[in-house]
Short mmCIF file of C-alpha atoms and ligand atoms in Angstrom, two decimals:
data_model
loop_
_atom_site.label_atom_id
_atom_site.label_comp_id
_atom_site.label_asym_id
_atom_site.label_seq_id
_atom_site.Cartn_x
_atom_site.Cartn_y
_atom_site.Cartn_z
CA MET A 1 41.66 139.21 14.46
CA LYS A 2 44.23 137.02 12.79
CA ASN A 3 46.92 135.58 15.05
CA ILE A 4 45.30 133.99 18.06
CA LEU A 5 47.25 132.71 21.05
CA VAL A 6 45.35 129.93 22.82
CA THR A 7 46.94 129.32 26.20
CA GLY A 8 46.20 125.98 27.88
CA GLY A 9 45.22 124.66 24.45
CA ALA A 10 46.55 121.16 25.18
CA GLY A 11 44.04 120.64 27.99
CA PHE A 12 40.49 119.35 27.80
CA ILE A 13 38.40 122.40 26.78
CA GLY A 14 41.32 124.36 25.27
CA SER A 15 42.06 121.52 22.83
CA ALA A 16 38.40 121.32 21.80
CA PHE A 17 38.57 125.07 21.15
CA VAL A 18 41.81 124.72 19.13
CA ARG A 19 40.34 121.88 17.04
CA HIS A 20 37.19 123.94 16.47
CA MET A 21 39.03 127.17 15.54
CA VAL A 22 41.57 125.49 13.24
CA ALA A 23 38.74 123.81 11.31
CA SER A 24 36.33 126.78 11.31
CA TYR A 25 38.70 129.67 10.51
CA PRO A 26 41.31 128.78 7.89
CA ASP A 27 42.27 132.49 7.73
CA TYR A 28 43.31 132.64 11.39
CA ASN A 29 46.61 131.38 12.72
CA ILE A 30 46.02 129.42 15.90
CA ILE A 31 49.06 129.27 18.16
CA CYS A 32 48.72 126.97 21.14
CA PHE A 33 50.88 127.88 24.16
CA ASP A 34 50.88 125.27 26.91
CA LYS A 35 53.16 124.21 29.76
CA LEU A 36 52.11 120.57 29.38
CA THR A 37 51.50 119.99 33.07
CA TYR A 38 50.08 116.62 34.17
CA ALA A 39 46.76 117.74 32.58
CA GLY A 40 48.21 118.96 29.29
CA ASN A 41 48.32 116.30 26.61
CA ILE A 42 49.68 116.72 23.12
CA ASP A 43 47.57 113.72 22.02
CA ASN A 44 44.53 116.03 22.36
CA LEU A 45 45.88 118.03 19.43
CA LEU A 46 46.73 115.13 17.11
CA PRO A 47 43.67 115.84 14.93
CA VAL A 48 45.15 119.26 13.97
CA SER A 49 48.89 118.58 14.19
CA ASP A 50 49.42 118.74 10.41
CA GLU A 51 47.20 121.74 9.72
CA GLU A 52 48.78 124.80 8.09
CA ASN A 53 47.13 127.33 10.42
CA TYR A 54 48.18 125.63 13.69
CA ARG A 55 51.40 125.88 15.73
CA PHE A 56 52.40 124.61 19.17
CA GLU A 57 54.76 126.31 21.65
CA ARG A 58 55.57 124.89 25.05
CA GLY A 59 55.75 127.44 27.87
CA ASP A 60 54.40 128.76 31.16
CA VAL A 61 51.91 131.65 31.16
CA ALA A 62 53.57 132.99 34.32
CA ASP A 63 56.97 133.17 32.57
CA ARG A 64 57.18 136.76 31.37
CA SER A 65 59.99 136.30 28.86
CA ALA A 66 58.41 133.22 27.26
CA VAL A 67 55.06 135.01 26.94
CA SER A 68 56.73 138.11 25.52
CA ARG A 69 58.62 136.03 22.95
CA VAL A 70 55.53 134.25 21.54
CA LEU A 71 53.50 137.46 21.46
CA ARG A 72 56.25 139.10 19.43
CA GLU A 73 57.27 136.20 17.19
CA TYR A 74 53.75 135.36 16.08
CA ARG A 75 52.49 138.98 16.05
CA ILE A 76 49.65 137.93 18.31
CA ASP A 77 46.61 140.21 18.24
CA THR A 78 44.24 138.09 20.36
CA VAL A 79 44.73 135.99 23.49
CA VAL A 80 42.27 133.35 24.69
CA ASN A 81 43.35 132.10 28.10
CA PHE A 82 42.32 128.55 29.02
CA ALA A 83 45.53 127.86 30.96
CA ALA A 84 44.75 126.93 34.54
CA GLU A 85 45.13 124.45 37.29
CA SER A 86 41.55 123.22 37.11
CA HIS A 87 40.83 120.49 39.66
CA VAL A 88 39.13 121.47 42.93
CA ASP A 89 40.40 118.44 44.88
CA ARG A 90 44.01 119.16 43.93
CA SER A 91 43.55 122.79 45.02
CA ILE A 92 42.54 121.53 48.46
CA LEU A 93 45.66 119.32 48.68
CA ALA A 94 48.12 121.92 47.29
CA PRO A 95 46.96 125.47 46.41
CA ASP A 96 50.36 126.89 45.29
CA ALA A 97 50.18 125.97 41.61
CA PHE A 98 46.69 127.51 41.44
CA ILE A 99 47.95 130.90 42.56
CA HIS A 100 50.89 130.62 40.15
CA THR A 101 48.85 129.88 37.03
CA ASP A 102 45.31 131.10 37.70
CA VAL A 103 46.31 134.42 39.29
CA VAL A 104 49.94 135.31 38.45
CA GLY A 105 49.69 133.72 34.99
CA VAL A 106 46.63 135.81 34.12
CA TYR A 107 48.43 138.96 35.30
CA ILE A 108 51.53 138.20 33.18
CA LEU A 109 49.40 137.51 30.09
CA LEU A 110 47.49 140.76 30.58
CA ASP A 111 50.58 142.81 31.26
CA GLU A 112 52.58 141.47 28.34
CA GLY A 113 49.48 141.57 26.13
CA ARG A 114 49.06 145.26 26.92
CA LYS A 115 52.73 146.01 26.18
CA HIS A 116 52.43 144.23 22.84
CA GLY A 117 49.23 146.08 21.97
CA ILE A 118 46.96 143.06 21.62
CA GLU A 119 43.45 143.85 20.44
CA ARG A 120 41.36 141.48 22.56
CA PHE A 121 41.88 139.35 25.66
CA CYS A 122 39.41 136.57 26.41
CA GLN A 123 39.58 135.00 29.87
CA VAL A 124 37.98 131.58 30.28
CA SER A 125 36.49 131.41 33.76
CA THR A 126 33.98 129.31 35.65
CA ASP A 127 30.64 129.19 37.46
CA GLU A 128 32.58 128.35 40.63
CA VAL A 129 33.40 132.05 41.18
CA TYR A 130 29.76 132.57 42.31
CA GLY A 131 30.09 129.84 44.94
CA ASP A 132 27.30 127.69 46.25
CA ILE A 133 23.81 128.85 45.27
CA GLU A 134 20.90 127.31 47.10
CA ASP A 135 18.25 128.15 44.52
CA GLY A 136 17.71 130.34 41.46
CA LEU A 137 20.32 131.13 38.81
CA SER A 138 23.56 133.14 39.04
CA LEU A 139 23.62 136.28 36.91
CA GLU A 140 26.80 137.89 35.58
CA ASP A 141 26.64 140.81 38.04
CA ASP A 142 26.18 138.64 41.12
CA ARG A 143 28.90 138.89 43.72
CA PHE A 144 31.76 136.43 43.92
CA LEU A 145 31.72 133.97 46.83
CA PRO A 146 34.33 131.34 45.88
CA ASN A 147 34.79 128.51 48.36
CA SER A 148 37.77 126.42 47.19
CA PRO A 149 41.32 127.60 46.57
CA TYR A 150 40.64 126.80 42.89
CA ALA A 151 37.50 128.96 42.74
CA ALA A 152 39.22 131.78 44.65
CA SER A 153 42.19 131.70 42.26
CA LYS A 154 39.86 131.89 39.24
CA ALA A 155 38.02 134.80 40.86
CA GLY A 156 41.38 136.52 41.43
CA GLY A 157 42.33 136.07 37.77
CA GLU A 158 39.01 137.53 36.68
CA LEU A 159 39.42 140.57 38.92
CA MET A 160 42.79 141.26 37.34
CA VAL A 161 41.14 141.14 33.89
CA ARG A 162 38.53 143.60 35.13
CA ALA A 163 41.26 145.92 36.44
CA TYR A 164 43.18 145.88 33.13
CA HIS A 165 40.00 146.83 31.32
CA ALA A 166 39.05 149.60 33.78
CA THR A 167 42.55 150.98 34.30
CA TYR A 168 44.27 150.59 30.95
CA GLY A 169 41.26 150.35 28.67
CA MET A 170 42.20 146.88 27.48
CA ASP A 171 39.57 145.17 25.35
CA THR A 172 38.59 142.16 27.46
CA VAL A 173 35.80 139.60 27.66
CA ILE A 174 35.23 136.84 30.21
CA THR A 175 33.38 133.54 29.81
CA ARG A 176 32.06 131.57 32.80
CA GLY A 177 31.39 127.98 31.78
CA SER A 178 29.51 125.42 33.81
CA ASN A 179 30.70 121.84 34.52
CA THR A 180 32.05 120.56 31.25
CA TYR A 181 32.33 116.93 30.09
CA GLY A 182 33.23 115.12 26.88
CA PRO A 183 36.11 113.35 25.11
CA TYR A 184 39.76 114.05 26.08
CA GLN A 185 39.01 115.08 29.70
CA TYR A 186 41.71 114.11 32.18
CA PRO A 187 40.31 111.18 34.19
CA GLU A 188 40.35 112.99 37.56
CA LYS A 189 37.05 114.82 36.95
CA LEU A 190 33.76 113.11 37.79
CA VAL A 191 32.58 111.91 34.34
CA PRO A 192 35.84 110.51 32.88
CA PHE A 193 37.04 109.26 36.30
CA PHE A 194 33.87 107.28 37.02
CA THR A 195 33.53 106.08 33.42
CA THR A 196 37.07 104.69 33.20
CA GLU A 197 36.95 103.24 36.74
CA ALA A 198 33.62 101.54 36.01
CA ILE A 199 34.98 100.06 32.77
CA ASP A 200 37.52 98.30 35.02
CA ASP A 201 34.87 97.32 37.62
CA ARG A 202 36.52 99.50 40.25
CA PRO A 203 34.66 101.32 43.10
CA LEU A 204 33.27 104.80 42.39
CA PRO A 205 33.94 107.16 45.36
CA LEU A 206 30.89 109.45 45.50
CA TYR A 207 31.45 112.30 47.95
CA GLY A 208 28.98 112.64 50.83
CA ASP A 209 25.32 112.03 50.02
CA GLY A 210 25.84 112.54 46.27
CA GLU A 211 22.98 115.05 46.12
CA GLN A 212 25.21 117.92 44.98
CA ILE A 213 23.97 119.58 41.80
CA ARG A 214 26.06 120.61 38.82
CA ASP A 215 24.96 122.07 35.48
CA TRP A 216 26.49 119.91 32.72
CA LEU A 217 27.79 121.41 29.47
CA TYR A 218 29.13 119.35 26.56
CA VAL A 219 32.67 120.36 25.63
CA ASP A 220 31.96 121.29 22.00
CA ASP A 221 29.15 123.58 23.16
CA HIS A 222 31.59 125.22 25.57
CA ALA A 223 34.17 125.71 22.79
CA ARG A 224 31.56 127.24 20.47
CA GLY A 225 30.44 129.51 23.31
CA VAL A 226 33.96 130.87 23.79
CA ASP A 227 34.18 131.45 20.00
CA ARG A 228 30.90 133.40 20.10
CA ILE A 229 31.89 135.59 23.05
CA LEU A 230 35.36 136.16 21.60
CA HIS A 231 33.81 137.49 18.36
CA TYR A 232 30.67 139.20 19.61
CA GLY A 233 31.03 139.85 23.36
CA ALA A 234 30.92 143.49 24.45
CA THR A 235 34.18 144.85 25.81
CA GLY A 236 34.60 144.61 29.57
CA GLU A 237 31.70 142.17 29.92
CA ALA A 238 31.40 138.65 31.35
CA TYR A 239 29.09 135.95 29.94
CA ASN A 240 27.80 132.77 31.55
CA LEU A 241 27.98 129.64 29.39
CA ALA A 242 25.42 127.49 31.17
CA GLY A 243 24.60 123.94 30.08
CA GLU A 244 21.03 124.21 31.42
CA ASN A 245 21.28 120.53 32.32
CA GLN A 246 21.19 120.42 36.11
CA ARG A 247 21.73 116.95 37.53
CA ASN A 248 22.79 115.65 40.91
CA ASN A 249 25.88 113.48 41.20
CA ILE A 250 23.92 110.29 41.93
CA GLU A 251 21.93 110.69 38.71
CA VAL A 252 25.12 111.29 36.71
CA THR A 253 26.80 108.25 38.25
CA THR A 254 23.89 105.84 37.79
CA ARG A 255 23.47 106.99 34.20
CA ILE A 256 27.15 106.29 33.45
CA LEU A 257 26.80 102.83 35.02
CA LYS A 258 23.68 102.12 32.98
CA LEU A 259 25.35 103.16 29.72
CA LEU A 260 28.22 100.79 30.53
CA GLY A 261 25.98 97.95 31.68
CA LYS A 262 27.65 97.97 35.13
CA PRO A 263 25.92 97.53 38.54
CA ASP A 264 25.10 100.37 40.97
CA SER A 265 26.91 98.31 43.63
CA LEU A 266 30.19 99.89 42.37
CA ILE A 267 29.12 103.15 44.12
CA ARG A 268 30.75 103.92 47.49
CA HIS A 269 29.59 106.90 49.55
CA VAL A 270 32.92 108.20 50.86
CA PRO A 271 33.69 111.14 53.21
CA ASP A 272 32.84 114.44 51.56
CA ARG A 273 35.10 116.97 49.81
CA GLU A 274 36.04 119.75 52.24
CA GLY A 275 34.02 122.96 51.63
CA HIS A 276 31.98 121.10 48.98
CA ASP A 277 29.58 123.42 47.13
CA ARG A 278 26.07 121.90 47.00
CA ARG A 279 24.86 123.55 43.85
CA TYR A 280 25.95 125.66 40.88
CA ALA A 281 23.41 126.99 38.41
CA MET A 282 23.65 129.98 36.07
CA SER A 283 21.38 131.85 33.73
CA ALA A 284 22.34 131.49 30.04
CA GLU A 285 20.28 134.50 28.90
CA LYS A 286 23.11 136.96 28.29
CA ALA A 287 25.10 134.59 26.03
CA ARG A 288 21.88 133.51 24.33
CA ALA A 289 21.25 137.14 23.38
CA LEU A 290 24.56 136.97 21.46
CA GLY A 291 23.30 133.97 19.52
CA TRP A 292 24.90 131.12 21.50
CA ARG A 293 22.86 128.02 22.26
CA ARG A 294 24.04 124.70 23.56
CA GLN A 295 23.32 121.90 21.10
CA PHE A 296 23.74 118.84 23.32
CA ASP A 297 21.32 117.83 26.03
CA PHE A 298 22.86 115.82 28.85
CA GLU A 299 21.58 112.41 27.78
CA THR A 300 22.93 112.73 24.23
CA GLY A 301 26.23 114.25 25.31
CA LEU A 302 26.82 111.68 28.05
CA GLU A 303 26.11 108.75 25.75
CA ALA A 304 28.60 110.07 23.17
CA THR A 305 31.15 110.70 25.94
CA VAL A 306 30.90 107.27 27.57
CA ARG A 307 31.17 105.64 24.15
CA TRP A 308 34.29 107.70 23.39
CA TYR A 309 36.05 106.43 26.55
CA GLN A 310 35.02 102.87 25.70
CA GLU A 311 36.48 103.22 22.23
CA ASN A 312 39.62 105.19 23.12
CA GLU A 313 41.40 103.22 25.83
CA TRP A 314 44.70 104.09 24.04
CA TRP A 315 44.12 107.68 25.20
CA TRP A 316 43.35 107.16 28.91
CA ARG A 317 45.13 103.93 29.90
CA LYS A 318 48.57 105.51 29.54
CA ILE A 319 47.45 108.49 31.68
CA LYS A 320 46.35 106.25 34.54
CA THR A 321 49.93 105.46 35.55
CA GLY A 322 52.74 107.24 37.46
CA GLU A 323 51.68 110.66 38.80
CA TYR A 324 48.00 109.78 38.35
CA LEU A 325 48.32 106.78 40.67
CA ASP A 326 50.12 108.88 43.32
CA TYR A 327 47.28 111.39 43.19
CA TYR A 328 44.64 108.64 43.30
CA LYS A 329 46.25 107.22 46.43
CA GLN A 330 46.44 110.59 48.14
CA GLN A 331 42.87 111.55 47.29
CA TYR A 332 41.02 108.24 47.61
CA ALA A 333 42.92 105.50 49.49
CA GLU A 334 41.85 106.60 52.98
CA ARG A 335 38.37 107.64 51.89
CA LEU A 336 37.68 104.27 50.29
CA ALA A 337 39.31 102.30 53.14
CA SER A 338 37.04 104.11 55.65
CA VAL A 339 33.90 102.70 54.02
CA GLU A 340 35.08 99.18 53.09
P1 LIG B 401 42.64 121.16 32.01
O1 LIG B 401 43.19 120.97 33.39
O2 LIG B 401 42.19 119.96 31.23
O3 LIG B 401 43.72 121.90 31.11
C1 LIG B 401 44.50 122.96 31.55
C2 LIG B 401 45.61 123.19 30.54
O4 LIG B 401 46.38 124.31 30.96
C3 LIG B 401 46.58 122.01 30.41
O5 LIG B 401 46.86 121.77 29.05
C4 LIG B 401 47.83 122.49 31.14
O6 LIG B 401 49.03 121.92 30.64
C5 LIG B 401 47.76 123.98 30.88
N1 LIG B 401 48.49 124.76 31.89
C6 LIG B 401 48.40 124.65 33.25
N2 LIG B 401 49.22 125.52 33.84
C7 LIG B 401 49.84 126.22 32.84
C8 LIG B 401 50.78 127.28 32.82
N3 LIG B 401 51.28 127.78 33.95
N4 LIG B 401 51.18 127.76 31.62
C9 LIG B 401 50.69 127.25 30.46
N5 LIG B 401 49.80 126.24 30.43
C10 LIG B 401 49.37 125.74 31.61
O7 LIG B 401 41.48 122.22 32.17
P2 LIG B 401 40.09 122.35 31.41
O8 LIG B 401 39.08 121.54 32.12
O9 LIG B 401 40.29 122.20 29.96
O10 LIG B 401 39.75 123.88 31.73
C11 LIG B 401 40.18 124.92 30.85
C12 LIG B 401 39.74 126.25 31.40
O11 LIG B 401 38.33 126.26 31.53
C13 LIG B 401 40.29 126.55 32.79
O12 LIG B 401 40.62 127.91 32.85
C14 LIG B 401 39.14 126.23 33.72
O13 LIG B 401 39.21 127.03 34.89
C15 LIG B 401 37.96 126.58 32.86
N6 LIG B 401 36.71 125.84 33.13
C16 LIG B 401 36.71 124.48 33.20
C17 LIG B 401 35.50 123.80 33.40
C18 LIG B 401 35.42 122.29 33.49
O14 LIG B 401 34.37 121.77 33.86
N7 LIG B 401 36.45 121.55 33.16
C19 LIG B 401 34.31 124.53 33.53
C20 LIG B 401 34.38 125.93 33.46
C21 LIG B 401 35.58 126.57 33.24
O1 LIG B 402 35.64 111.38 42.94
C1 LIG B 402 34.76 112.25 42.88
N1 LIG B 402 33.60 112.07 43.57
C2 LIG B 402 32.59 112.99 43.60
O2 LIG B 402 31.56 112.78 44.25
C3 LIG B 402 34.91 113.46 42.09
C4 LIG B 402 36.16 113.69 41.29
C5 LIG B 402 33.89 114.36 42.11
N2 LIG B 402 32.77 114.16 42.84
C6 LIG B 402 31.71 115.19 42.87
C7 LIG B 402 32.21 116.57 43.28
C8 LIG B 402 31.30 117.51 42.51
O3 LIG B 402 30.10 117.73 43.24
O4 LIG B 402 31.24 115.36 41.53
C9 LIG B 402 30.98 116.74 41.24
C10 LIG B 402 31.84 117.16 40.05
O5 LIG B 402 33.19 117.13 40.49
P1 LIG B 402 34.40 117.57 39.53
O6 LIG B 402 34.34 116.78 38.28
O7 LIG B 402 35.64 117.53 40.35
O8 LIG B 402 33.98 119.05 39.15
P2 LIG B 402 33.68 120.37 40.03
O9 LIG B 402 34.35 120.31 41.34
O10 LIG B 402 32.20 120.59 40.03
O11 LIG B 402 34.43 121.48 39.13
C11 LIG B 402 34.32 121.42 37.69
O12 LIG B 402 33.43 122.39 37.20
C12 LIG B 402 33.81 123.74 37.22
C13 LIG B 402 35.68 121.60 37.02
O13 LIG B 402 36.59 120.65 37.55
C14 LIG B 402 36.21 122.99 37.19
O14 LIG B 402 37.43 123.15 36.46
C15 LIG B 402 35.19 123.95 36.64
O15 LIG B 402 35.61 125.26 36.86
#
């Protein structure tokens, strides 16, 4: 392993992975390939922009000729695919881009990767492929029951990875991370959205009863988990990266408000997300057996995260303009108006 293509490396988790790899492996060349959609942000890569072993190329993973060119030019031997449309609510409003990137994009990367003889393909996936689980923990061999267009597109991408392993003998591994939070997360997801809204004393639209459970994983733990699976995962296998920090959305929200010294009266119970999964929870045993352990518990990670958004308004204030405001209006205006 020497020349690693990190697709979607300008996003939230991908950029944490790029920063981690550039610092941890001076002998590797880390090439970030990213379309820079609304969620991609070159500011996330500022900490590594001057490093010798880092390069950035702008492009679309579903664009065969662009993918072929970077694979050839940089003599890529390893692909780690973070590129995705990643927000469930946007997939409900407009699924097209999800099929394009999360399904077709994965296929193009696999197909071009195979033609160029890459040695390993790591697909970054999600706990959402298992769907809603009422109790217990999802295991890697459990069946897929995705409920949102996002989750279904991620499941489709994974199945294509499986097929390239089974059919063409490609060396593949898959990671399934749980709900991730931390610095540099686009402020549409629960933690950065509520934190930045609360800083400005704006209402926090909690879907339905707020009792939905997610398993929270700090972003640096997720990045280290992908590193571990990339290096030590068995070919053809999938590995859960579970935070083992299950919390319901009300607890997460009130904790954010407490850390900011803001009142619970900012919470608004708005009409629910369509097809909203009540609970995700995975077993971390299989990844643990490879030596991965999360280092951050939820309380420590959340405190560091909230502090980061307080101290880095330069990063998020310029995002909360233009396209972001159009999306906010589409997603929340009616919901909030219905409970005012
Ligand atoms: P993100 O939305 O912050 O970043 C996605 C990145 O992919 C952006 O930089 C974007 O520009 C890029 N991208 C999108 N379409 C592209 C295309 N067609 N070609 C090239 N680049 C493209 O997402 P994230 O939260 O960092 O998630 C990264 C990966 O981890 C995704 O595959 C997601 O499914 C998975 N995941 C996320 C979470 C989570 O809680 N955020 C949890 C588990 C798994
Ligand atoms: O405004 C909101 N109000 C609300 O109640 C938002 C944005 C979210 N929520 C709820 C919905 C979920 O139960 O909070 C929970 C977390 O929501 P998101 O941050 O949108 O995450 P989720 O839908 O759980 O999906 C996340 O985890 C798995 C990531 O966005 C996915 O990319 C990842 O695959």
